[in-house]
Amino acid sequence: MVRPIGVVLSLLVVLWSATWSATASAQRLPAADDPETIVRQLDFKSGLQPLGEVAEVNATSLAYLGPADARRLLEDAWDNPKGSASGVLGMLLPRDVDPLSPESWAIVVRYDKSGYVEDDDADAIDYAELLEAMREDVVDSNEERRKRGYPAIELVGWASTPYYDKATHKLHWAKELHFDGETGNTLNYNLRALGRNGVLELNFVAGMEQLDTIRRAIPRVMAEVNFKPGYRYEEFDSSVDAVAGYGLAALVAGGVLKKAGFFGAILAVLVAAKKLWIVAAVALFGGVSAFLRRRRARRPID
């Protein structure tokens, strides 16, 4: 005859064994939000893919991630601030590079419905003069950054001089930036496609050491990303369509400098992490500095 106390002890042993087994199994399985697990679950697409309602990409040389997967990669796998991927239409990434590797890079796509940007000033822009004006604006805004406890920024120069392709109505350029107190510089490469009602924004997430790789990719990206019929630049109708209050120079400068301020429009890309931080508010610069320090503990910048 089994005594009651024996039954209780037997049940306790069974329950403890089951609990231990479940805990051990859970420890062996990767967490749902583990970056490697997230990347394995992403749906990398090929072929013709929509970029919202206005544009599309023929993803042949690069892989495409839709808005939801782009958010998961940016915010969950790459640990950017929650909400920083708001408005992202998708991402383009090289097919043969692990998104979690130091060699990874990507293109984040957004759309700014700010109106038709006139390009009649394309040949008249003095980009050397514009660079000096932008540097002055950066210096002026640095005082306010320091007051708020955030690192100052230096606009080192053009990493790639602005170039406007009149045939395709696409503009691309790159800035080299330096954050005060940080080792190494930051690459800020941008491509803008002009449309009937706004601008398609393609921002590259890459490090300075990948500049040549980005330059080689630019022709393919320009060919594969286009507006849909009805939204193309040449379809502009002055009787019904709005005109943007700025031109090509303001696109390169990051906005209307005297109104927005350089720090209010700049897009900073972190060298060490290959991650995107959209600096729409000066407060984020504190996070940039702290994040760089954390990442450098894992992989120092060469």
Short mmCIF file of C-alpha atoms in Angstrom, two decimals, residues 62 73-74 78 80 91-94 97-99 101-108 159 173-179 183-191 202-218 221 267-277 291-292 296 299 301:
data_model
loop_
_atom_site.label_atom_id
_atom_site.label_comp_id
_atom_site.label_asym_id
_atom_site.label_seq_id
_atom_site.Cartn_x
_atom_site.Cartn_y
_atom_site.Cartn_z
CA LEU A 62 18.99 43.63 -54.25
CA LEU A 73 14.88 44.52 -38.87
CA LEU A 74 15.37 48.19 -37.97
CA TRP A 78 19.08 46.28 -35.16
CA ASN A 80 16.78 51.16 -33.11
CA MET A 91 14.15 48.24 -47.39
CA LEU A 92 16.64 46.99 -49.98
CA LEU A 93 19.58 44.81 -48.95
CA PRO A 94 22.36 42.89 -50.70
CA VAL A 97 25.42 39.59 -46.97
CA ASP A 98 24.06 38.63 -43.54
CA PRO A 99 22.09 41.66 -42.21
CA SER A 101 27.29 41.04 -40.07
CA PRO A 102 29.66 44.05 -39.94
CA GLU A 103 29.67 44.03 -43.77
CA SER A 104 25.91 44.55 -44.00
CA TRP A 105 24.33 47.63 -45.53
CA ALA A 106 20.82 48.58 -46.53
CA ILE A 107 18.60 51.21 -48.13
CA VAL A 108 15.61 52.56 -46.22
CA ALA A 159 31.88 61.83 -49.45
CA TRP A 173 25.02 62.65 -52.86
CA ALA A 174 26.90 61.69 -49.70
CA LYS A 175 28.13 63.60 -46.66
CA GLU A 176 30.93 62.60 -44.34
CA LEU A 177 30.10 63.45 -40.73
CA HIS A 178 31.93 63.28 -37.43
CA PHE A 179 30.28 63.12 -34.00
CA THR A 183 36.33 57.50 -33.31
CA GLY A 184 35.84 57.33 -37.05
CA ASN A 185 33.39 59.16 -39.27
CA THR A 186 29.83 58.50 -40.39
CA LEU A 187 28.61 58.06 -43.96
CA ASN A 188 25.36 59.79 -44.89
CA TYR A 189 24.51 58.65 -48.45
CA ASN A 190 21.21 59.74 -49.98
CA LEU A 191 19.29 59.23 -53.20
CA LEU A 202 16.33 56.39 -50.32
CA ASN A 203 18.72 56.59 -47.38
CA PHE A 204 21.69 54.24 -47.23
CA VAL A 205 22.61 52.58 -43.95
CA ALA A 206 26.35 51.97 -44.31
CA GLY A 207 29.78 52.85 -42.99
CA MET A 208 32.46 55.00 -44.57
CA GLU A 209 34.40 51.87 -45.47
CA GLN A 210 31.51 50.82 -47.73
CA LEU A 211 31.48 53.99 -49.82
CA ASP A 212 32.88 52.28 -52.93
CA THR A 213 30.31 49.48 -52.60
CA ILE A 214 27.49 52.02 -52.44
CA ARG A 215 28.84 53.93 -55.44
CA ARG A 216 28.86 50.74 -57.49
CA ALA A 217 25.27 49.98 -56.43
CA ILE A 218 23.88 53.43 -57.28
CA VAL A 221 19.28 51.23 -57.62
CA LEU A 267 19.93 61.55 -41.28
CA ALA A 268 22.78 59.97 -39.29
CA VAL A 269 23.98 56.45 -39.98
CA LEU A 270 26.15 54.74 -37.39
CA VAL A 271 29.44 53.37 -38.66
CA ALA A 272 29.95 50.56 -36.16
CA ALA A 273 26.43 49.21 -36.01
CA LYS A 274 25.16 49.69 -39.57
CA LYS A 275 21.98 50.96 -37.96
CA LEU A 276 19.70 53.83 -38.76
CA TRP A 277 18.95 56.71 -36.41
CA PHE A 291 24.73 53.53 -28.47
CA LEU A 292 28.10 53.91 -30.21
CA ARG A 296 32.30 49.59 -29.57
CA ARG A 299 33.33 45.56 -32.11
CA ILE A 301 35.95 50.66 -35.18
#
